[in-house]
Coordinates of C-alpha atoms in Angstrom, one line a residue:
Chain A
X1 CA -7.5 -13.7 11.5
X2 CA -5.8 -12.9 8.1
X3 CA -4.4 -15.7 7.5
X4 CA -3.9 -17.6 11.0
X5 CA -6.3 -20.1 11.6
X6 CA -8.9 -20.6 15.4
X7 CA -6.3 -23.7 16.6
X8 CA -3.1 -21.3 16.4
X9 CA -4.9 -18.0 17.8
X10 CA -6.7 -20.6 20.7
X11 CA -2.8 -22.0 21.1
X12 CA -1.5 -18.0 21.0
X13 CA -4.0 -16.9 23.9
X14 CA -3.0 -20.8 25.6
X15 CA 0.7 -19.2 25.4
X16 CA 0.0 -16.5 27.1
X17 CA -1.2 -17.4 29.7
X18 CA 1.0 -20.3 31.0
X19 CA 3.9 -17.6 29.3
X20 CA 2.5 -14.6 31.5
X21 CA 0.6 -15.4 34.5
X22 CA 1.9 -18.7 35.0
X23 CA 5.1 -16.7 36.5
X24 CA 3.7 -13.1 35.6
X25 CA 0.6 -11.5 35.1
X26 CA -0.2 -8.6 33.0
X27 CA -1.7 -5.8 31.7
X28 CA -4.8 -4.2 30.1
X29 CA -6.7 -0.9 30.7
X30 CA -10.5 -1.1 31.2
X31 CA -11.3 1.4 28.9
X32 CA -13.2 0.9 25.6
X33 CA -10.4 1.6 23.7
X34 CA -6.9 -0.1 24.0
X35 CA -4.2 2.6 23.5
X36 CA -1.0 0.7 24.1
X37 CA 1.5 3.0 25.9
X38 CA 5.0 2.1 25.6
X39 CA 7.3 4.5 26.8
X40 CA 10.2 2.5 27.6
X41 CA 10.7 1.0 24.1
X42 CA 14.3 1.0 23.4
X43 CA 14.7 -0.4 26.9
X44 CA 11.6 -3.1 26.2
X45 CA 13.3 -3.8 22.9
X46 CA 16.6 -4.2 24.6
X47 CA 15.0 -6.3 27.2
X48 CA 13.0 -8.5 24.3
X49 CA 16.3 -9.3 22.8
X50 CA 17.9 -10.2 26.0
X51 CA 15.0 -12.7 26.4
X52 CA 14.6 -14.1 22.9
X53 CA 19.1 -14.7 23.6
X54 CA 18.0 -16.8 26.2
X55 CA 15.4 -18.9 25.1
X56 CA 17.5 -19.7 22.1
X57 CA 20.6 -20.4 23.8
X58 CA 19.1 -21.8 27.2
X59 CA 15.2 -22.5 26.9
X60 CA 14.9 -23.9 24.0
X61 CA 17.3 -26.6 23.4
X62 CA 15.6 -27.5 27.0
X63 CA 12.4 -28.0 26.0
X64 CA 13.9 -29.9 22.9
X65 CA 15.3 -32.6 25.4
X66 CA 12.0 -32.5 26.9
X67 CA 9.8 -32.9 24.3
X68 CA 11.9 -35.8 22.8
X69 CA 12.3 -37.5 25.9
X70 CA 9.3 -37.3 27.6
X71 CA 6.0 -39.0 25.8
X72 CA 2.9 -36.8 24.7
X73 CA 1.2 -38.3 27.4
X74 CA 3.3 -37.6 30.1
X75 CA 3.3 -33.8 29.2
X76 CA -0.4 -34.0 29.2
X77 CA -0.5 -35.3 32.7
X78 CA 2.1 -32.9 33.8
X79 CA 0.6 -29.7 31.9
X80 CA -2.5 -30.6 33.9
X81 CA -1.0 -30.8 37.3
X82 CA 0.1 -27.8 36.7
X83 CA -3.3 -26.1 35.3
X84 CA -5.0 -27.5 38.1
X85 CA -2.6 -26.4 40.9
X86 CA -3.0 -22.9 39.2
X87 CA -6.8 -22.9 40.2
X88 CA -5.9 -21.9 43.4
X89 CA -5.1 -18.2 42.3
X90 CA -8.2 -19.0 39.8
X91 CA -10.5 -19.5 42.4
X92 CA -9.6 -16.2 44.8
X93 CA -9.5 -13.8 42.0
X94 CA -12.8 -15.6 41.2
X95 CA -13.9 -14.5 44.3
X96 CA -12.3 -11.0 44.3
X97 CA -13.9 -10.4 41.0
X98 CA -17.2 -11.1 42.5
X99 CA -17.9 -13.9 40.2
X100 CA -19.4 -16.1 42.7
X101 CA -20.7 -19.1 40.6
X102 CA -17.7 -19.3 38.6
X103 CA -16.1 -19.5 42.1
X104 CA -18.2 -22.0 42.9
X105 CA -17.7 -24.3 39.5
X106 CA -14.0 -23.5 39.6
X107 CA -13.5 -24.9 43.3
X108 CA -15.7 -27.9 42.2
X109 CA -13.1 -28.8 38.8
X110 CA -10.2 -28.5 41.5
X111 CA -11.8 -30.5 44.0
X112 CA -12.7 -33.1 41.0
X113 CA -9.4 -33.0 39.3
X114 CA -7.3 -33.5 42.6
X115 CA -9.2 -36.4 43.9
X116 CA -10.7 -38.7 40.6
X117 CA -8.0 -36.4 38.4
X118 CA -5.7 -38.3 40.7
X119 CA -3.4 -34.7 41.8
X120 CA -4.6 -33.3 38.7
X121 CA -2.7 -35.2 36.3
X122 CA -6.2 -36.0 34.3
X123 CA -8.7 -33.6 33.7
X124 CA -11.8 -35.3 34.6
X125 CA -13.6 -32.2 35.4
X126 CA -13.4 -31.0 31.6
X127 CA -16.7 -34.3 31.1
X128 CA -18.6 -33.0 33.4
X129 CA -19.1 -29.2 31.7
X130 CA -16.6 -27.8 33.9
X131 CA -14.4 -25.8 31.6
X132 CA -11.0 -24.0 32.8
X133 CA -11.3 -20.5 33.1
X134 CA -8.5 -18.0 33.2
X135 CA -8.6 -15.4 36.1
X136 CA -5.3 -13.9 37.9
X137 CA -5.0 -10.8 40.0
X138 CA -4.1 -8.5 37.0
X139 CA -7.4 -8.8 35.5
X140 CA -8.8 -8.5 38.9
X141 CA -6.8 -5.2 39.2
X142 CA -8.3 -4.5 36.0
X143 CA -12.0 -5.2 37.0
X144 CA -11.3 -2.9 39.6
X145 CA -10.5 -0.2 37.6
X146 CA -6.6 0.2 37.9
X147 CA -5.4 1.3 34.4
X148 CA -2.5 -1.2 32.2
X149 CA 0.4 1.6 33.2
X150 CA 3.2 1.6 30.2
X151 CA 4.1 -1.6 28.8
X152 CA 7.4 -3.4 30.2
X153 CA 9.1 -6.1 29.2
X154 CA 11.1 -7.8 32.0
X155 CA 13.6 -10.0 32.2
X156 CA 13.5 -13.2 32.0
X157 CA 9.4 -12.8 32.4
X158 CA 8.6 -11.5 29.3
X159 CA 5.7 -9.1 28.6
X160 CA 3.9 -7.3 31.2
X161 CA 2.9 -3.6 32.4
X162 CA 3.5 -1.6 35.4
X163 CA 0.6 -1.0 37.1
X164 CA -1.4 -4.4 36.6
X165 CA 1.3 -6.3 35.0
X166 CA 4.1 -6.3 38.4
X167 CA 1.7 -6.2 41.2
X168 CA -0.4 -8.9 39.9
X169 CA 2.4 -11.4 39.0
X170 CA 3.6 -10.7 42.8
X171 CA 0.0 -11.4 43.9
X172 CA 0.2 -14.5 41.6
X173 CA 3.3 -15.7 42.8
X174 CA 2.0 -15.6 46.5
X175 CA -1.2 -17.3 45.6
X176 CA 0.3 -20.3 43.5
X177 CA 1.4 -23.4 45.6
X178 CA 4.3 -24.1 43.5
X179 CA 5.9 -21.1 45.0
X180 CA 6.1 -22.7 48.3
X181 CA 7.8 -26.0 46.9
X182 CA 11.0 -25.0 48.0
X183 CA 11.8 -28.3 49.4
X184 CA 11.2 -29.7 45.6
X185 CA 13.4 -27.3 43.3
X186 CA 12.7 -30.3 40.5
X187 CA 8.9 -29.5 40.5
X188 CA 9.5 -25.6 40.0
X189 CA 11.8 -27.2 37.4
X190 CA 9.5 -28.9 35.8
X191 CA 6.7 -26.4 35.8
X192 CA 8.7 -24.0 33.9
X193 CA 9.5 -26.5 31.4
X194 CA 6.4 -27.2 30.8
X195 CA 5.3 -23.6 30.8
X196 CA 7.9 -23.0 28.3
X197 CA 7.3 -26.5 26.0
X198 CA 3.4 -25.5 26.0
X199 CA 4.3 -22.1 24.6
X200 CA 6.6 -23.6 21.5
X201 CA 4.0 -24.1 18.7
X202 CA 3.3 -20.2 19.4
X203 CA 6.6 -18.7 19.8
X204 CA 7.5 -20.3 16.4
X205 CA 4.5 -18.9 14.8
X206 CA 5.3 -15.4 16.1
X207 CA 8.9 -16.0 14.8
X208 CA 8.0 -17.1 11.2
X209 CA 5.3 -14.7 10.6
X210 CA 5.3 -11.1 12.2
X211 CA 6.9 -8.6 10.5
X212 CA 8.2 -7.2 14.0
X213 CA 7.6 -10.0 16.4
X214 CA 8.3 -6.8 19.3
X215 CA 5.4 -5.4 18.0
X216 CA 3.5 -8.1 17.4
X217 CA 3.9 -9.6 20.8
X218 CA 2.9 -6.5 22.0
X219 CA 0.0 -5.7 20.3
X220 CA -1.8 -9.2 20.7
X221 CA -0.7 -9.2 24.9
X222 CA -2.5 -5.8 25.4
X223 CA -5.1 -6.7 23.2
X224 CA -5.6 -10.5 24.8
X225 CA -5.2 -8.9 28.2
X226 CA -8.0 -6.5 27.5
X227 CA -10.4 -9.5 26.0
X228 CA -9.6 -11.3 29.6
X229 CA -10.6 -8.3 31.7
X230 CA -13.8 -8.0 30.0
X231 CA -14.6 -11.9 29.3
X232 CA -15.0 -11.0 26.0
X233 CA -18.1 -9.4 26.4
X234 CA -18.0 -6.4 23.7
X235 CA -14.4 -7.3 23.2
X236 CA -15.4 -7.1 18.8
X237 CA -17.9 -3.7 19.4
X238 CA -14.8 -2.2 21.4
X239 CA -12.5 -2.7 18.8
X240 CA -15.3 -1.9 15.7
X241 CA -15.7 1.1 18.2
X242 CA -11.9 2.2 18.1
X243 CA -11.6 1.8 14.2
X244 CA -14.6 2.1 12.6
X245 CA -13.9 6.3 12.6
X246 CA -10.6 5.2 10.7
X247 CA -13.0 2.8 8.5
X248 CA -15.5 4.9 7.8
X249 CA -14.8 8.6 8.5
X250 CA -12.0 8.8 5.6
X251 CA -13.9 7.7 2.9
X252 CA -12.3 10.0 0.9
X253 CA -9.6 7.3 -0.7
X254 CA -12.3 4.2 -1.5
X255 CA -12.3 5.5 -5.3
X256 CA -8.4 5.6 -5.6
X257 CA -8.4 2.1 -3.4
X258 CA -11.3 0.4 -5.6
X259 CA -9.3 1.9 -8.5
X260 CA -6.2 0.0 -7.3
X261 CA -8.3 -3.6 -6.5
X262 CA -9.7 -3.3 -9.8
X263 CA -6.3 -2.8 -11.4
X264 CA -4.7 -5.9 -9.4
X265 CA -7.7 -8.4 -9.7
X266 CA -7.7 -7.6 -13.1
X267 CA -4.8 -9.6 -14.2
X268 CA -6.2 -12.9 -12.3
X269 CA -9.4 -12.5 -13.8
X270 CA -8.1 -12.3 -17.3
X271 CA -6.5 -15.7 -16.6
X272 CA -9.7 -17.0 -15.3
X273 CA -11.6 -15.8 -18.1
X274 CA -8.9 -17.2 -20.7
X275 CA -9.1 -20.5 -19.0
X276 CA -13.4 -20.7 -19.0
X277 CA -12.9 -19.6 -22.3
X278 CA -10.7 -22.3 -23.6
X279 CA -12.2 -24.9 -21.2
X280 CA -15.9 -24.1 -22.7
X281 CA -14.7 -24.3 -26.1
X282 CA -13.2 -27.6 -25.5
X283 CA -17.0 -28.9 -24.7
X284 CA -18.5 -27.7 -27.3
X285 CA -15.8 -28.2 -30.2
X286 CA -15.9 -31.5 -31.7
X287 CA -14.2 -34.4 -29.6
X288 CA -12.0 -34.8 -33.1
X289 CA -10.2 -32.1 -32.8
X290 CA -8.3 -33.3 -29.7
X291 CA -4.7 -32.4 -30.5
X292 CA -5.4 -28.7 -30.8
X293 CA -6.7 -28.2 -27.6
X294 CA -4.4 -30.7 -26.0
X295 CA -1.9 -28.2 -27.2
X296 CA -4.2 -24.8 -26.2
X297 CA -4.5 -27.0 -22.6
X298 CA -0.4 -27.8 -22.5
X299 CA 0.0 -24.3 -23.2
X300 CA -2.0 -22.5 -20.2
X301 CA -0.9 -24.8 -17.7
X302 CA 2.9 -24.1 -18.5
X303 CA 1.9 -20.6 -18.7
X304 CA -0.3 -21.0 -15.2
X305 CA 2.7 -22.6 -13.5
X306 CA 5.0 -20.1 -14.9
X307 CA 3.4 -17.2 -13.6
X308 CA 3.1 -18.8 -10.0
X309 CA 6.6 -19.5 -10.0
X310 CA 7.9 -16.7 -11.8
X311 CA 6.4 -13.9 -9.2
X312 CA 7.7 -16.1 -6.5
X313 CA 11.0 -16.2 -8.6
X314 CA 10.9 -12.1 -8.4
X315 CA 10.1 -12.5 -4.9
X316 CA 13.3 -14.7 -4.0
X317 CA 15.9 -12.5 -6.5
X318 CA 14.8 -9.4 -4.4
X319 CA 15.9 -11.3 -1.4
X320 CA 18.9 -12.3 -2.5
X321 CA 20.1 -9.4 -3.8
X322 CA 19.2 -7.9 -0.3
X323 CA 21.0 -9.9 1.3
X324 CA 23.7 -9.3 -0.8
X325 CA 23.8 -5.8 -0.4
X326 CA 23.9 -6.4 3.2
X327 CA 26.6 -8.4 2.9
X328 CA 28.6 -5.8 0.5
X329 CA 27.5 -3.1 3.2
X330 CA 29.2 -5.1 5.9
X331 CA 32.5 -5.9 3.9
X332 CA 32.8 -1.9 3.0
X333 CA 32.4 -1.1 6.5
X334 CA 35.9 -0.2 7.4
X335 CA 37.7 -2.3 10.3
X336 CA 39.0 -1.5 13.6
X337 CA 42.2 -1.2 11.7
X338 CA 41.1 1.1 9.0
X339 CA 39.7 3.3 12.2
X340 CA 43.0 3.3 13.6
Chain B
X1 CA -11.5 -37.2 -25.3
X2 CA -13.2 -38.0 -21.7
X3 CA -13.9 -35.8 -19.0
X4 CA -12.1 -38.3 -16.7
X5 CA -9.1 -38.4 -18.8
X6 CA -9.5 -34.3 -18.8
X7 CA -10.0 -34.4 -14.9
X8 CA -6.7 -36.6 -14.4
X9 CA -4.5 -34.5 -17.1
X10 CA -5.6 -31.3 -16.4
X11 CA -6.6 -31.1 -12.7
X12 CA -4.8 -28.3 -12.4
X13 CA -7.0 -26.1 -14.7
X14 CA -9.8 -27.8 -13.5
X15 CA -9.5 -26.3 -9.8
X16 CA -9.2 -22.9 -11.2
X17 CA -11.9 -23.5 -13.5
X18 CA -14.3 -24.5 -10.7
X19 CA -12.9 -21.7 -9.1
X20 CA -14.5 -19.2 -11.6
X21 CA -17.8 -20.8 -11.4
X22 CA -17.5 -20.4 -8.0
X23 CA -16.7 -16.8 -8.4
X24 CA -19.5 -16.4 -10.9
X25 CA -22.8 -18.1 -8.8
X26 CA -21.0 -16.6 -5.9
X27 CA -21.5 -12.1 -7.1
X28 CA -21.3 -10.6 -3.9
X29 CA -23.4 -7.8 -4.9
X30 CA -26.6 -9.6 -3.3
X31 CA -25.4 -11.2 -0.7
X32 CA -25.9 -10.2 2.9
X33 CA -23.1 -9.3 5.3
X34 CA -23.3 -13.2 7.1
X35 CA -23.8 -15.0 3.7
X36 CA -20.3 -13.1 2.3
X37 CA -18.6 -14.5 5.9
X38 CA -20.3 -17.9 5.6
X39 CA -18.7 -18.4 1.8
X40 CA -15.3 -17.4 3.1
X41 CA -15.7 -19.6 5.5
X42 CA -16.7 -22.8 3.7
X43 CA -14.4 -22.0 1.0
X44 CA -11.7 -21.9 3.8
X45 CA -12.7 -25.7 5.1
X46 CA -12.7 -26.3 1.5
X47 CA -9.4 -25.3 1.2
X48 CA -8.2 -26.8 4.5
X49 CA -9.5 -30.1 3.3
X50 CA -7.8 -30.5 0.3
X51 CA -4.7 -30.3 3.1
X52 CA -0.8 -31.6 1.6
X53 CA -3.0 -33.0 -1.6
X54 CA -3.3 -29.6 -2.5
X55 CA 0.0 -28.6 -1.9
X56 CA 1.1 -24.8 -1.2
X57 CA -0.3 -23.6 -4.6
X58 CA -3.5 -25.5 -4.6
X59 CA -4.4 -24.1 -1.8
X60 CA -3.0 -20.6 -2.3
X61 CA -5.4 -20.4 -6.0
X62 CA -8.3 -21.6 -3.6
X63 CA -7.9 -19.0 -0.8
X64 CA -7.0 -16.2 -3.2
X65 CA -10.6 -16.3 -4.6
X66 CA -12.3 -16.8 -1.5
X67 CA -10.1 -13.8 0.0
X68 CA -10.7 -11.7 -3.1
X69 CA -14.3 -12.2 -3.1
X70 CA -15.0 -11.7 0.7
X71 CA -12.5 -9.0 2.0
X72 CA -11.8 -5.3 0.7
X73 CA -8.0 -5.8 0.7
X74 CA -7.1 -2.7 -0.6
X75 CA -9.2 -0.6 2.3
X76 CA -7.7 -3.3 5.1
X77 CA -4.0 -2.4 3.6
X78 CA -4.6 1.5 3.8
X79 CA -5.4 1.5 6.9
X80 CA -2.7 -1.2 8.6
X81 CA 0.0 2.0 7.2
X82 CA -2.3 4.4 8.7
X83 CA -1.6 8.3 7.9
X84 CA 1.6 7.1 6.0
X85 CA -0.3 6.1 3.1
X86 CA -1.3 10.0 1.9
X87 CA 2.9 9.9 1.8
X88 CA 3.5 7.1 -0.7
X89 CA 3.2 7.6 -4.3
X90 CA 1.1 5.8 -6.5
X91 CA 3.5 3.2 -7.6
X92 CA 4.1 2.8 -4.0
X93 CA 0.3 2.6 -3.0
X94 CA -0.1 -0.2 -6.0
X95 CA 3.2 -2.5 -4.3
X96 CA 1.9 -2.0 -1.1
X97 CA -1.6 -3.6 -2.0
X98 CA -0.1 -5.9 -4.2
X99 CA 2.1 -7.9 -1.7
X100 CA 0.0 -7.3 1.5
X101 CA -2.7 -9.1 -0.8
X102 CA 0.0 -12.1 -1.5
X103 CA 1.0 -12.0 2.0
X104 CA -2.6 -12.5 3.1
X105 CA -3.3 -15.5 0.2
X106 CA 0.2 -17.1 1.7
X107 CA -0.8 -17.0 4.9
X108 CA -4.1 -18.8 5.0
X109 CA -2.5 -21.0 2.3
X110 CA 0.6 -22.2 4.8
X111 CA -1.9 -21.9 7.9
X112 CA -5.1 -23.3 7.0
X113 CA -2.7 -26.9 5.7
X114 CA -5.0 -29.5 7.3
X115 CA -8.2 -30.5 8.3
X116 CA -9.5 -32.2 11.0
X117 CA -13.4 -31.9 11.4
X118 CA -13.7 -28.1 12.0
X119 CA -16.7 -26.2 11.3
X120 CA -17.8 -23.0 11.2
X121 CA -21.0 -22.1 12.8
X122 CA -23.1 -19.0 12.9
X123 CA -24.0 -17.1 16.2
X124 CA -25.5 -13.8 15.4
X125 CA -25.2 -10.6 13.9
X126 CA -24.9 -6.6 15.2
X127 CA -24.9 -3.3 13.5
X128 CA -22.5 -0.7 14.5
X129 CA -23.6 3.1 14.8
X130 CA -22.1 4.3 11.3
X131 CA -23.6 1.1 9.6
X132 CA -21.3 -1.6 9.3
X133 CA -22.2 -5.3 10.3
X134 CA -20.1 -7.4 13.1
X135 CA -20.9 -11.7 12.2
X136 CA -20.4 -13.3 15.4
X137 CA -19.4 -17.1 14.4
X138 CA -17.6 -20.1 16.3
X139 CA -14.8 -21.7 14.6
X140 CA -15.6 -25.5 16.3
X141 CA -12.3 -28.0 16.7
X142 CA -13.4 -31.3 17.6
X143 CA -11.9 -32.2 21.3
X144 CA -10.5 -28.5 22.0
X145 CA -12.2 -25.2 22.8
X146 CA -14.0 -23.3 20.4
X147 CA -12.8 -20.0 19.1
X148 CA -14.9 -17.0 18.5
X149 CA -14.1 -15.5 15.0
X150 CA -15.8 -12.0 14.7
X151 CA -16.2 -10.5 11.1
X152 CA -16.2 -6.8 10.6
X153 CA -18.1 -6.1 7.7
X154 CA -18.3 -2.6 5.3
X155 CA -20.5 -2.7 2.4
X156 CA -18.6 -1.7 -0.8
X157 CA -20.3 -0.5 -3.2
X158 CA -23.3 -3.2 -3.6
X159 CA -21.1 -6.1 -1.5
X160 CA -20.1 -6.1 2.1
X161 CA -17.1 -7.0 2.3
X162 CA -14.3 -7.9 5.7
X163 CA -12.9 -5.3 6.9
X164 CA -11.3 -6.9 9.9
X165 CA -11.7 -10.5 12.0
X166 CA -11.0 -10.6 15.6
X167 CA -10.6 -14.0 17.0
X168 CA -10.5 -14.7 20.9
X169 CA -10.6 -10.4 21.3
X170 CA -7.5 -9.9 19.2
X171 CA -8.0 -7.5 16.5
X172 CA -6.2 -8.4 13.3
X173 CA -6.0 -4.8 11.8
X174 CA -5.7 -3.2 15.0
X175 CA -2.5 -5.6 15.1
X176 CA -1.5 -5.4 11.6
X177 CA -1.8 -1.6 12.0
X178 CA 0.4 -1.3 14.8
X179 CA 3.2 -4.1 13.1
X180 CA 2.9 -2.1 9.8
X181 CA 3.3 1.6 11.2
X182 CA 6.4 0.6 13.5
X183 CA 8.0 -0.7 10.5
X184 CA 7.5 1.9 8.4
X185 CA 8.2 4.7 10.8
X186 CA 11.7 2.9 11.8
X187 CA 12.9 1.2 8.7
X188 CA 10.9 2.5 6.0
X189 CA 8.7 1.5 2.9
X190 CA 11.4 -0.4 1.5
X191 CA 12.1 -2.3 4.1
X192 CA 8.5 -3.1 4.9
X193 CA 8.1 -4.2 1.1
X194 CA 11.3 -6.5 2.3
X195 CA 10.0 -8.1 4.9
X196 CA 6.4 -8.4 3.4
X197 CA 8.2 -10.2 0.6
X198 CA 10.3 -12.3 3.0
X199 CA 7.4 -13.9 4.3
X200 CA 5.7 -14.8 1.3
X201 CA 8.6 -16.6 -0.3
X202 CA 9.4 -18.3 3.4
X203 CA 5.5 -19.4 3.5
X204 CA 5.8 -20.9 0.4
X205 CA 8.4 -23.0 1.1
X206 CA 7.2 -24.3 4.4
X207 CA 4.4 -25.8 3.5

């Protein structure tokens, strides 16, 4: 991605899943094209707020106890007692899906990890070429042809859609044997924990870097749902498919956009250049004259540095005074008195 | 004076220097469509290796050539504000490239921090019905699963450049796009600017 690199996106997609099928299952249509309906987006938006209140408030300084107290270890083992308890619902949706050999490889990794995995805690089957795969009964509703519905966000649940997203997390819930631990609240505890410790590194990423984490979170579920339902197969020509009439029908701006790239690179190559310049002089001029370019050298790299820091300099003064203005917004406001 | 001595006191100019040769054995304009992805790529590891030695700004002068060289960032920004772009003015239009460009250098600067074995390795290649080039690859972490990178590629001009890269089935411009146009449709392209800005200082200082 621009700018996100394969262990975060692999960690994303990890999130996901243990976020939204481990208690809820979502969404995706099974058309080519991903149109993301989202009619209920004030509510959603309310609803995402809600949420994001509680994980700060109640979630996370959970998972914080839990991830200080408990070693890495330890949350390994648990994260795969609960991965390969989930294989279960794997192995029926398998099986609804029609995928018969994966059926048949993903009984074999629980049968493996619950017996020489001791209850699942290590993930034997992992050496032996049997990989975890990720089925639920929203992609099977999927594979089936029921459309995504509009997107929801729900409670407590976090994203999902209406016509594969609810039904399939009910379906889920029935199909997972943690559901029918009432006797041991701890371990329904625990799993959610974990669910929610696993899905930490990717929460914060969303958090620090989308503009509109809503959107965002949006956007890469449907998506990620849709790349599920199909396995992947033609997920990239389905997606070349849906832009490339944007990329390549409106040609009509390149000049004015090559125009503009050649106007920004030009300043950094004009740098460049005066650098090679100066640092192929230096070569070939004699080793003698070493104080003048010491100074020419002294002189770029304060210049070098200053530009770096300068535009980020620009960068932090617009902030600022942003924030300022906020702040002289919210002073001006008038009061509950001033009302009166 | 010795090149040693040069190396130590100037290491700074010596990055960007290499940098330009770089640049200059690496012209795009005959490259294929999987050799511009494959120089991105190793330019990336490059940059991943030189990890907290680097520091923020090392890397950030390393992944703004390779990004420069390999993606049209000026296309990729027109289209992640969609039909709001015939709207803005031309000052407008050159801000808007400016710090989505930045954004994109800060990002892989602040992401891409550290290096632990991964490789990049080609699977194949596709045209698409109006003539542009998907590069299937495999981004390869040692002990965890791999993760398919797929490259859309436009030619340019004489260079294909990326138009889009979609790891694990999530678009990146079908993302962006959707990020961008909500933000610009509710809090307008001041605010976007804001945010975009935002970032880019915040990734700079959590490196």
């Amino acid at each position: 991605m621009f700018g996100l690199n394969g262990r975060q996106w692999r960690v994303i997609s990890h999130a996901f899943v243990v976020l939204f099928c481990f208690f809820v299952v979502g969404c995706a249509t099974t058309e080519k094209k991903v149109a993301v309906e989202d009619p209920y987006e004030d509510f959603n938006r309310g609803v995402y707020t809600f949420n994001q209140g509680i994980d700060d408030y109640i979630s996370q300084p959970i998972v914080t106890v839990y991830d200080t107290v408990t070693p890495d270890f330890l949350q390994q083992g648990v994260g795969n007692f609960f991965t390969n308890l989930n294989n279960v619902q794997v192995v029926i949706n398998d099986l609804l899906q029609g995928k018969i050999q994966q059926g048949t490889k993903d009984t074999g990794r629980f049968a493996i990890n619950s017996t020489l995995g001791v209850f699942g805690l290590f993930d034997v089957a992992k050496y032996v070429g049997l990989q975890q795969n990720e089925e639920d009964f929203g992609q099977t509703l999927g594979v089936w042809g029921v459309p995504a519905g509009p997107y929801l966000v729900l409670p407590f649940l976090g994203p999902s859609t209406l016509f594969q997203g609810v039904p399939g997390a009910t379906v889920d819930v029935l199909s997972n044997p943690i559901s029918y631990a009432t006797a041991l609240p701890l371990v329904q505890v625990l799993s959610a924990v974990n669910a929610r410790s696993e899905a930490e590194e990717s929460l914060d990423f969303i958090d620090k870097s989308a503009l509109d984490p809503y959107t965002f979170t949006r956007e890469a579920y449907m998506q990620w749902r849709q790349h599920l339902i199909t396995d992947g197969k033609g997920a990239a020509q389905a997606s070349f498919d849906e832009l490339e009439d944007e990329i390549f029908a409106d040609e009509s701006d390149d000049l004015e956009l090559d125009a503009l790239e050649r106007e920004l690179n030009a300043s950094v190559e004009e740098v460049q250049e005066l650098v090679f310049s100066t640092e192929r002089a230096e070569f070939v001029e004699d080793a003698d004259d070493d104080s003048e370019v010491d100074r020419t050298l002294d002189l770029l790299e304060v210049e070098l540095k200053k530009s770096a820091t300068e535009g980020l300099a620009i960068l932090e003064k617009n902030n600022q005074e942003r924030e300022m203005n906020r702040v002289g917004e919210l002073a001006d406001a008038p009061s509950p008195v001033d009302l009166d | 004076m010795s090149v040693g001595w040069v190396f130590f006191r100037y290491k700074y100019l010596f990055f960007l220097v290499l940098s330009c040769f770089v640049c200059a054995v690496n012209a795009t304009e005959d490259m294929t469509a999987k050799d511009v992805v494959s120089t991105f790529q190793l330019r990336l590891i490059d940059a991943m290796s030189g990890g907290s030695a680097l520091g923020f700004d090392g890397r950030y002068s390393k992944v703004e050539v390779a990004v420069r060289e390999s993606h049209h960032l000026a296309k990729i920004a027109r289209i992640v504000v969609g039909k709001q772009w015939r709207k803005l003015t031309k000052a407008q239009k050159k801000l808007l490239v400016d710090r989505f460009s930045q954004l994109i250098f800060s990002s892989y600067a602040k992401f891409f921090n550290e290096f632990s074995g991964e490789t990049f390795s080609y699977v194949s290649e596709e045209e698409t019905r109006r003539g542009g080039v998907i590069v299937h690859t495999l981004f390869e972490i040692p002990g965890d699963e791999d993760v398919k990178f797929d490259y859309m590629m436009k030619k340019n001009g004489d260079s294909w450049r990326i138009i889009n890269i979609i790891a694990n089935g999530v678009s990146d411009l079908a993302l962006k796009r959707s990020e961008y146009t909500d933000v610009l449709s509710r809090k307008g392209f001041d605010a976007l600017i804001g945010l975009m800005e935002q970032k880019i200082v915040s990734f700079s200082k959590e490196s």
